[in-house]
Short mmCIF file of C-alpha atoms and ligand atoms in Angstrom, two decimals:
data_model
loop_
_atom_site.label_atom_id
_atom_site.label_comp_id
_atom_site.label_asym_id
_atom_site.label_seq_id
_atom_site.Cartn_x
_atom_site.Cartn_y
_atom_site.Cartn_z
CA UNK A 27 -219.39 -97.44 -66.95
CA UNK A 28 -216.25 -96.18 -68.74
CA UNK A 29 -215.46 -92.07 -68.07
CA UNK A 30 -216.86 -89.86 -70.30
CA UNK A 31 -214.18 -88.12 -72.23
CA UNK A 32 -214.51 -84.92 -74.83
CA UNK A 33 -213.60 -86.00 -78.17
CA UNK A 34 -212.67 -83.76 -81.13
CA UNK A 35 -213.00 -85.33 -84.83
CA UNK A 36 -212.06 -83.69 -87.64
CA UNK A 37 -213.91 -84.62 -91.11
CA UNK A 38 -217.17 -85.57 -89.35
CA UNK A 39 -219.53 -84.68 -91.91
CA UNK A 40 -219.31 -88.52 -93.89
CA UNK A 41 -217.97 -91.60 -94.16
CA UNK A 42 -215.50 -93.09 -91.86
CA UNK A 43 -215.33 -90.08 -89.41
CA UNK A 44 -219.29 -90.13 -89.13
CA UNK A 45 -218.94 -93.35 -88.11
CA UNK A 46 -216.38 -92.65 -85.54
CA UNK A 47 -218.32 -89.94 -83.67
CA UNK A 48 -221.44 -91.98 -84.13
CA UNK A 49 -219.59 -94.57 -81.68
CA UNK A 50 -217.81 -92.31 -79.71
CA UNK A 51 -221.65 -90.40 -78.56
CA UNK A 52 -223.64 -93.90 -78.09
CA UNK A 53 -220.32 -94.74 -75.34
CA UNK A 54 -221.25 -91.81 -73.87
CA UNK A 55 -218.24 -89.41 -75.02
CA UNK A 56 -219.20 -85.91 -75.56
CA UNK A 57 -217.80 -85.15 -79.74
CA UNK A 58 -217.61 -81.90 -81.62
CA UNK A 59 -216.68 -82.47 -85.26
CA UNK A 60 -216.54 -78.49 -86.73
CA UNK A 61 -217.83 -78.36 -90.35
CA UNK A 62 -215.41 -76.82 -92.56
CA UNK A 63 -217.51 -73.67 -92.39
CA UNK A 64 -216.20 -73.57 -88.61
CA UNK A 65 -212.25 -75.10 -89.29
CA UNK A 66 -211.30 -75.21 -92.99
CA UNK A 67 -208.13 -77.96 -93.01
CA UNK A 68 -206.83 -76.87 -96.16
CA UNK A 69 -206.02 -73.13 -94.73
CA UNK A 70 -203.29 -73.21 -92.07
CA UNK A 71 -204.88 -70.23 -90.79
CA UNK A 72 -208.55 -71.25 -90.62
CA UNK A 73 -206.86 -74.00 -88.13
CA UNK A 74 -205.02 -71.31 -86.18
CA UNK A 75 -208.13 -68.87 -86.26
CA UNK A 76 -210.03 -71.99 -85.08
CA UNK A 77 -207.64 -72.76 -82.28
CA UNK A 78 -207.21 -69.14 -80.90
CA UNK A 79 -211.12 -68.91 -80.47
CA UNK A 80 -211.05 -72.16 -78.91
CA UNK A 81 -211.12 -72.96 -75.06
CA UNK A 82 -212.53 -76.27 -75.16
CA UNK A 83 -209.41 -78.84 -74.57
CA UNK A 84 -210.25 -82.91 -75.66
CA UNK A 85 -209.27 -85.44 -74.03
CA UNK A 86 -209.58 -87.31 -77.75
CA UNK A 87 -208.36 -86.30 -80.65
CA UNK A 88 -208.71 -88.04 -84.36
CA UNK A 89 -207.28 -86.22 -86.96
CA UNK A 90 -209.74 -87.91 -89.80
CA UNK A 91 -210.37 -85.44 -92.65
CA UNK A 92 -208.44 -86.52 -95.55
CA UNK A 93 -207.68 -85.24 -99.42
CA UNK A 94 -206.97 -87.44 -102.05
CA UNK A 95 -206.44 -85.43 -105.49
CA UNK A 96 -205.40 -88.27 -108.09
CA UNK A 97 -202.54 -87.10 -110.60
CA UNK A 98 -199.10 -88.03 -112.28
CA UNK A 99 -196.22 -86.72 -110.92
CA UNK A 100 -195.47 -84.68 -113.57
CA UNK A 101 -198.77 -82.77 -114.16
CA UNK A 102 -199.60 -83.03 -109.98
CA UNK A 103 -200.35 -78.69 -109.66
CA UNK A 104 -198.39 -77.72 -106.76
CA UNK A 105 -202.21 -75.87 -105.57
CA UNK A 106 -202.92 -79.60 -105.39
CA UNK A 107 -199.93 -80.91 -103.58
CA UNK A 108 -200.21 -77.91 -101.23
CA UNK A 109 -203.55 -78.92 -100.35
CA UNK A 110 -203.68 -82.27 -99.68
CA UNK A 111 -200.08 -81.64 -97.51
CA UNK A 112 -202.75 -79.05 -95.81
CA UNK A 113 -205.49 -81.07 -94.69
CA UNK A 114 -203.40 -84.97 -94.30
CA UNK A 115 -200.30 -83.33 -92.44
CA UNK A 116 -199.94 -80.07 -92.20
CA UNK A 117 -203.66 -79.85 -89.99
CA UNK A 118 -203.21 -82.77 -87.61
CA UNK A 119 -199.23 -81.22 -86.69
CA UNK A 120 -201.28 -78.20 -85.57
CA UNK A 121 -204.14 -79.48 -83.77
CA UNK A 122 -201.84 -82.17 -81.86
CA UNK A 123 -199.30 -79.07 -81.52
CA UNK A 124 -202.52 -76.92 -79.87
CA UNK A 125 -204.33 -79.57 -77.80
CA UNK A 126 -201.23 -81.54 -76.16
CA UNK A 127 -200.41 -79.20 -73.92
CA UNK A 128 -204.10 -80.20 -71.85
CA UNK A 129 -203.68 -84.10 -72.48
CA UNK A 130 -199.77 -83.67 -70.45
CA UNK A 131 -201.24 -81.52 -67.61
CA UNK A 132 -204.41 -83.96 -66.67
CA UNK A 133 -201.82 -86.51 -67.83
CA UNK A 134 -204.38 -88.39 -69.95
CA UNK A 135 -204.73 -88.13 -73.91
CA UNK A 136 -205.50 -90.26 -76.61
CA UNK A 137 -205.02 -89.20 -80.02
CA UNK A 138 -205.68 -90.94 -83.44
CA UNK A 139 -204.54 -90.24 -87.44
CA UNK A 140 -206.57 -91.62 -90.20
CA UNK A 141 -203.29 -92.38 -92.20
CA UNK A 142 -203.91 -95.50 -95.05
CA UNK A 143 -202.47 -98.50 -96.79
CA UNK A 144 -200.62 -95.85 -99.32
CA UNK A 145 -198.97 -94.65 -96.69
CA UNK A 146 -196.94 -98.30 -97.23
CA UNK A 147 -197.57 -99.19 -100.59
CA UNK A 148 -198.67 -96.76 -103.38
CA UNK A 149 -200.09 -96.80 -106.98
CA UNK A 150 -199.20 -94.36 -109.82
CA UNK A 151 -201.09 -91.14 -109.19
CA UNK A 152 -200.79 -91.30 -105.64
CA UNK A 153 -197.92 -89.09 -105.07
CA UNK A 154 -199.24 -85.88 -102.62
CA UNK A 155 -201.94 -88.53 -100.93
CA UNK A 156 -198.76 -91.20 -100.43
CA UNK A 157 -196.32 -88.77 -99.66
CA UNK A 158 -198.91 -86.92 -97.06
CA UNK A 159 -199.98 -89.94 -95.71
CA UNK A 160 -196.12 -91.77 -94.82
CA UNK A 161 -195.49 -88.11 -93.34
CA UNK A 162 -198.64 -88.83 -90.87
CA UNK A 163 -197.21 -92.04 -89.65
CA UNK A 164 -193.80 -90.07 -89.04
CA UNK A 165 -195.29 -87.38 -87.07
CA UNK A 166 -197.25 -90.26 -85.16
CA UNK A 167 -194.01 -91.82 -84.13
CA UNK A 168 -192.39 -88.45 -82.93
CA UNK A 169 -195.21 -87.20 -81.24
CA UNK A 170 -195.71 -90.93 -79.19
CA UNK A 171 -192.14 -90.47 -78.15
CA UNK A 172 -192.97 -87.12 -76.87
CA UNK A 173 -195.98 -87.60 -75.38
CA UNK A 174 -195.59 -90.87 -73.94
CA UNK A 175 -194.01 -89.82 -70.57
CA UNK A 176 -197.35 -87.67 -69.75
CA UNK A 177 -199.67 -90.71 -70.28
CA UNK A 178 -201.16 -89.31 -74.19
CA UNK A 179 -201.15 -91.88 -76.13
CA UNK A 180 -200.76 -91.72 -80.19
CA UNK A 181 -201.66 -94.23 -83.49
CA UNK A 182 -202.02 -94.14 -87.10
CA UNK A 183 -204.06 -96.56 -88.40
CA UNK A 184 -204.57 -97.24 -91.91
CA UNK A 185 -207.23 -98.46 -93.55
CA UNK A 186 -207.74 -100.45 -96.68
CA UNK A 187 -210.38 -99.76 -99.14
CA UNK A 188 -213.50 -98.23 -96.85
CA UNK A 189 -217.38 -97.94 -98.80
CA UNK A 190 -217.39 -93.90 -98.42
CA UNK A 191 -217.81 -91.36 -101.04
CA UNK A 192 -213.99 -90.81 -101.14
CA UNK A 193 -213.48 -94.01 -102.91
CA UNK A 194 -216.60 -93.64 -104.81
CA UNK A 195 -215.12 -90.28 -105.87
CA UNK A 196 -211.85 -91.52 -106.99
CA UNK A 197 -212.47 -94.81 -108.42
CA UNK A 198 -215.64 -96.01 -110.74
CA UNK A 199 -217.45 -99.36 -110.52
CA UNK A 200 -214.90 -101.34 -112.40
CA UNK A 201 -212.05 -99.86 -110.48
CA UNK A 202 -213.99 -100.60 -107.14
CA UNK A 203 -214.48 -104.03 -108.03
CA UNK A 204 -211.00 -103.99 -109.34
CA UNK A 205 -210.03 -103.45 -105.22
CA UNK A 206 -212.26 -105.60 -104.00
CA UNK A 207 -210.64 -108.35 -106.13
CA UNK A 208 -207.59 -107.51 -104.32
CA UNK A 209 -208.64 -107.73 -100.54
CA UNK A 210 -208.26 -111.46 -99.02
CA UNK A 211 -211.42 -111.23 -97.02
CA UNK A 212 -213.14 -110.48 -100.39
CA UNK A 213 -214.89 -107.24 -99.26
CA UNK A 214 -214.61 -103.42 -99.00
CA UNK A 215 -214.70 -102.30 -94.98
CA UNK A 216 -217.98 -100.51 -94.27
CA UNK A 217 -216.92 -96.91 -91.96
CA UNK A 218 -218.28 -98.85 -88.60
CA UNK A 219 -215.31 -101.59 -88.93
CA UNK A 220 -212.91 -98.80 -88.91
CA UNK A 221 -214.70 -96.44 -86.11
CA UNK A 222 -215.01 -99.99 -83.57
CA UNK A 223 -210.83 -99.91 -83.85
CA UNK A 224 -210.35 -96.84 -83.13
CA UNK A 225 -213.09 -96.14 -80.20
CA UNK A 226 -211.05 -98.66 -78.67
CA UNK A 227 -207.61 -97.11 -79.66
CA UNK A 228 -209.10 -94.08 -77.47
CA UNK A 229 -210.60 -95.98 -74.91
CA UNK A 230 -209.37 -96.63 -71.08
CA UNK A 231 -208.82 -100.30 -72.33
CA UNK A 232 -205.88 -99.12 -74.57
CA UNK A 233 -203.21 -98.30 -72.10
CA UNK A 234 -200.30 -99.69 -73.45
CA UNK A 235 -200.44 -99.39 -77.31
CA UNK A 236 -198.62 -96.53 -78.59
CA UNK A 237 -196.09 -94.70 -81.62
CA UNK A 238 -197.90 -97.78 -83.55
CA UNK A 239 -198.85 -97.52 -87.62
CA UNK A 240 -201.89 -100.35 -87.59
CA UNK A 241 -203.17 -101.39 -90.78
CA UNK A 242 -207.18 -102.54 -91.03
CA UNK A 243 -207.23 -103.91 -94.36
CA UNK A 244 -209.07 -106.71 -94.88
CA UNK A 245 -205.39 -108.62 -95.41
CA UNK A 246 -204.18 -106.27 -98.45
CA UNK A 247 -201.14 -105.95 -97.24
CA UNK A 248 -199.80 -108.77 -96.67
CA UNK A 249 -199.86 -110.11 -100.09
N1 NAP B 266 -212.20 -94.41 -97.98
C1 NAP B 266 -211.10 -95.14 -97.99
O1 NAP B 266 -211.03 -96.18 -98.65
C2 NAP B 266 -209.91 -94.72 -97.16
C3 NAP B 266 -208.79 -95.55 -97.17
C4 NAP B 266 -207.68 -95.21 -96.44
C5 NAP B 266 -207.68 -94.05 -95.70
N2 NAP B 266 -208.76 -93.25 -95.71
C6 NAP B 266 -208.69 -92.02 -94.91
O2 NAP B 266 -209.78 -92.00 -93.99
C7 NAP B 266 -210.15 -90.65 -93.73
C8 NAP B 266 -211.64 -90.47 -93.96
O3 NAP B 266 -211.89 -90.83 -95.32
P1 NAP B 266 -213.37 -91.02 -95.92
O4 NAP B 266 -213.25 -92.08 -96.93
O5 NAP B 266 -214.37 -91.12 -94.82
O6 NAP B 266 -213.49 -89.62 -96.68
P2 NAP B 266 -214.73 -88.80 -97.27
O7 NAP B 266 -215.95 -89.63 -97.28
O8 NAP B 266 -214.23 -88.18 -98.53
O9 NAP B 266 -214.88 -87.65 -96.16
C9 NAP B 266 -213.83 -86.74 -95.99
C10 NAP B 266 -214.11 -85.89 -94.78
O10 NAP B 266 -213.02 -84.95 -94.65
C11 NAP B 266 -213.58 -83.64 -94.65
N3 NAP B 266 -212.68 -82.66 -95.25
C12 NAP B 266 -212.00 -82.78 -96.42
N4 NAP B 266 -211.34 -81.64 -96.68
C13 NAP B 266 -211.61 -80.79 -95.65
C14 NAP B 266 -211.23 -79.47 -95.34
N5 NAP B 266 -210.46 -78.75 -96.16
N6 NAP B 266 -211.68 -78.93 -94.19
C15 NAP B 266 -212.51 -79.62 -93.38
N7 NAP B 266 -212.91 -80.87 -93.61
C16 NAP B 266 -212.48 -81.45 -94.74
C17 NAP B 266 -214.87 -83.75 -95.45
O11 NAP B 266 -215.72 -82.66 -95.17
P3 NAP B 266 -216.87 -82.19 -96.24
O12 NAP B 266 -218.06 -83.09 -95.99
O13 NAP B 266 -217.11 -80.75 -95.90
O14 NAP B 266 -216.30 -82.37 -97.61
C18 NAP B 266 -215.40 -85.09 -94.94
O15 NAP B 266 -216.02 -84.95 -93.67
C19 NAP B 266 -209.29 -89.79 -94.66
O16 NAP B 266 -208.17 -89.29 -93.95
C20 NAP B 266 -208.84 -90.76 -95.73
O17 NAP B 266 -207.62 -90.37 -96.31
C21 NAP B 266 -209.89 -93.55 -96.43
#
């Protein structure tokens, strides 16, 4: 029977973070996912507020909410660029910042960033999502080095093209078909491939992997 840990997931209202709490309750971890009426990412201090009331510590943390807001660099709104920095970097540096002082002292943490494949490659109107994304795997690297002496581990991973209403949102039928065409196994992932990776990136059975950038993308990028 593995130890039951406390997990914190942000953006567990849909898609792929749904999924990951799903998994994380049925093996027996107890998960709070705050609603954004509770911890609004895209205000640094709804996230501080949210912290300072705060005195439960996880064990797991997986910084999942994400923004995508689709524009060309030249008419990108900097209200736009300032939000998506908000919720894809600016959130996860404070809640890792808050919570890894617990992990150290019981000298056990795991902690997880949703980054993506356009945190590698990118496509044109992809700039704040790209640019907030590659800064994720960055401040996954740092914070591994730091944290690695005191047993907390920390990943990136970074999906592919996942069935949730984010891609829904941003792309229509033709363009989803379009990036299906362009995944070798010939599929979008469904949010329960993603959430079985990284239930085990935060289980006891990872010890070693950490500071890592994994990609789960069906083969995209290696094309
Ligand atoms: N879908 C893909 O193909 C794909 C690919 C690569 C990476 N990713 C990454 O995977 C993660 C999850 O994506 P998804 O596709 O599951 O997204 P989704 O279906 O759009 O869900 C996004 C989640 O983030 C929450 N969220 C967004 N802004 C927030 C804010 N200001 N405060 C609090 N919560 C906020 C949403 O809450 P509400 O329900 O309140 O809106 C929702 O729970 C994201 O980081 C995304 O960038 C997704």
């Amino acid at each position: 029977m593995a130890t039951s840990r406390k997990a914190l997931i942000t953006g567990g209202t849909r898609g792929i973070g749904q999924a990951i709490a799903e998994l994380l309750r049925a093996d027996g971890h107890s998960v709070k996912s705050p609603d954004r009426t509770e911890l609004d990412l895209a205000l640094p201090g709804s996230v501080q507020a949210y912290l300072q009331n705060s005195t439960w510590q996880p064990d797991i943390l997986i910084n999942n909410a994400g923004l995508n807001k689709i524009s060309s660099l030249e008419s990108l709104p900097l209200e736009d660029w300032q939000a998506v920095l908000n919720v894809n970097l600016t959130a996860p540096f404070l809640l890792i910042q808050a919570m890894a002082g617990a992990m150290k002292h019981r000298r056990w943490g795991r902690i997880v960033n949703i980054s993506s494949c356009y945190s590698i490659v990118s496509r044109a109107g992809r700039l704040a999502y790209s640019a907030s994304k590659s800064g994720l795997n960055g401040l996954t690297r740092t914070a591994a080095l730091e944290l690695a002496p005191h047993n907390v581990l920390v990943n990136a991973i970074c999906p592919g093209f996942v069935e949730t209403d984010m891609t829904r949102q941003n792309n229509d039928a033709a363009q989803i078909e379009a990036l299906r065409a362009q995944v070798p196994l010939g599929r979008l992932a469904q949010p329960d491939e993603i959430a079985a990776f990284v239930a085990f990136l935060v289980s006891d059975r990872n010890t070693y992997i950490t500071g890592q950038v994994i990609p789960i993308d069906g083969g995209f990028l290696c094309q």
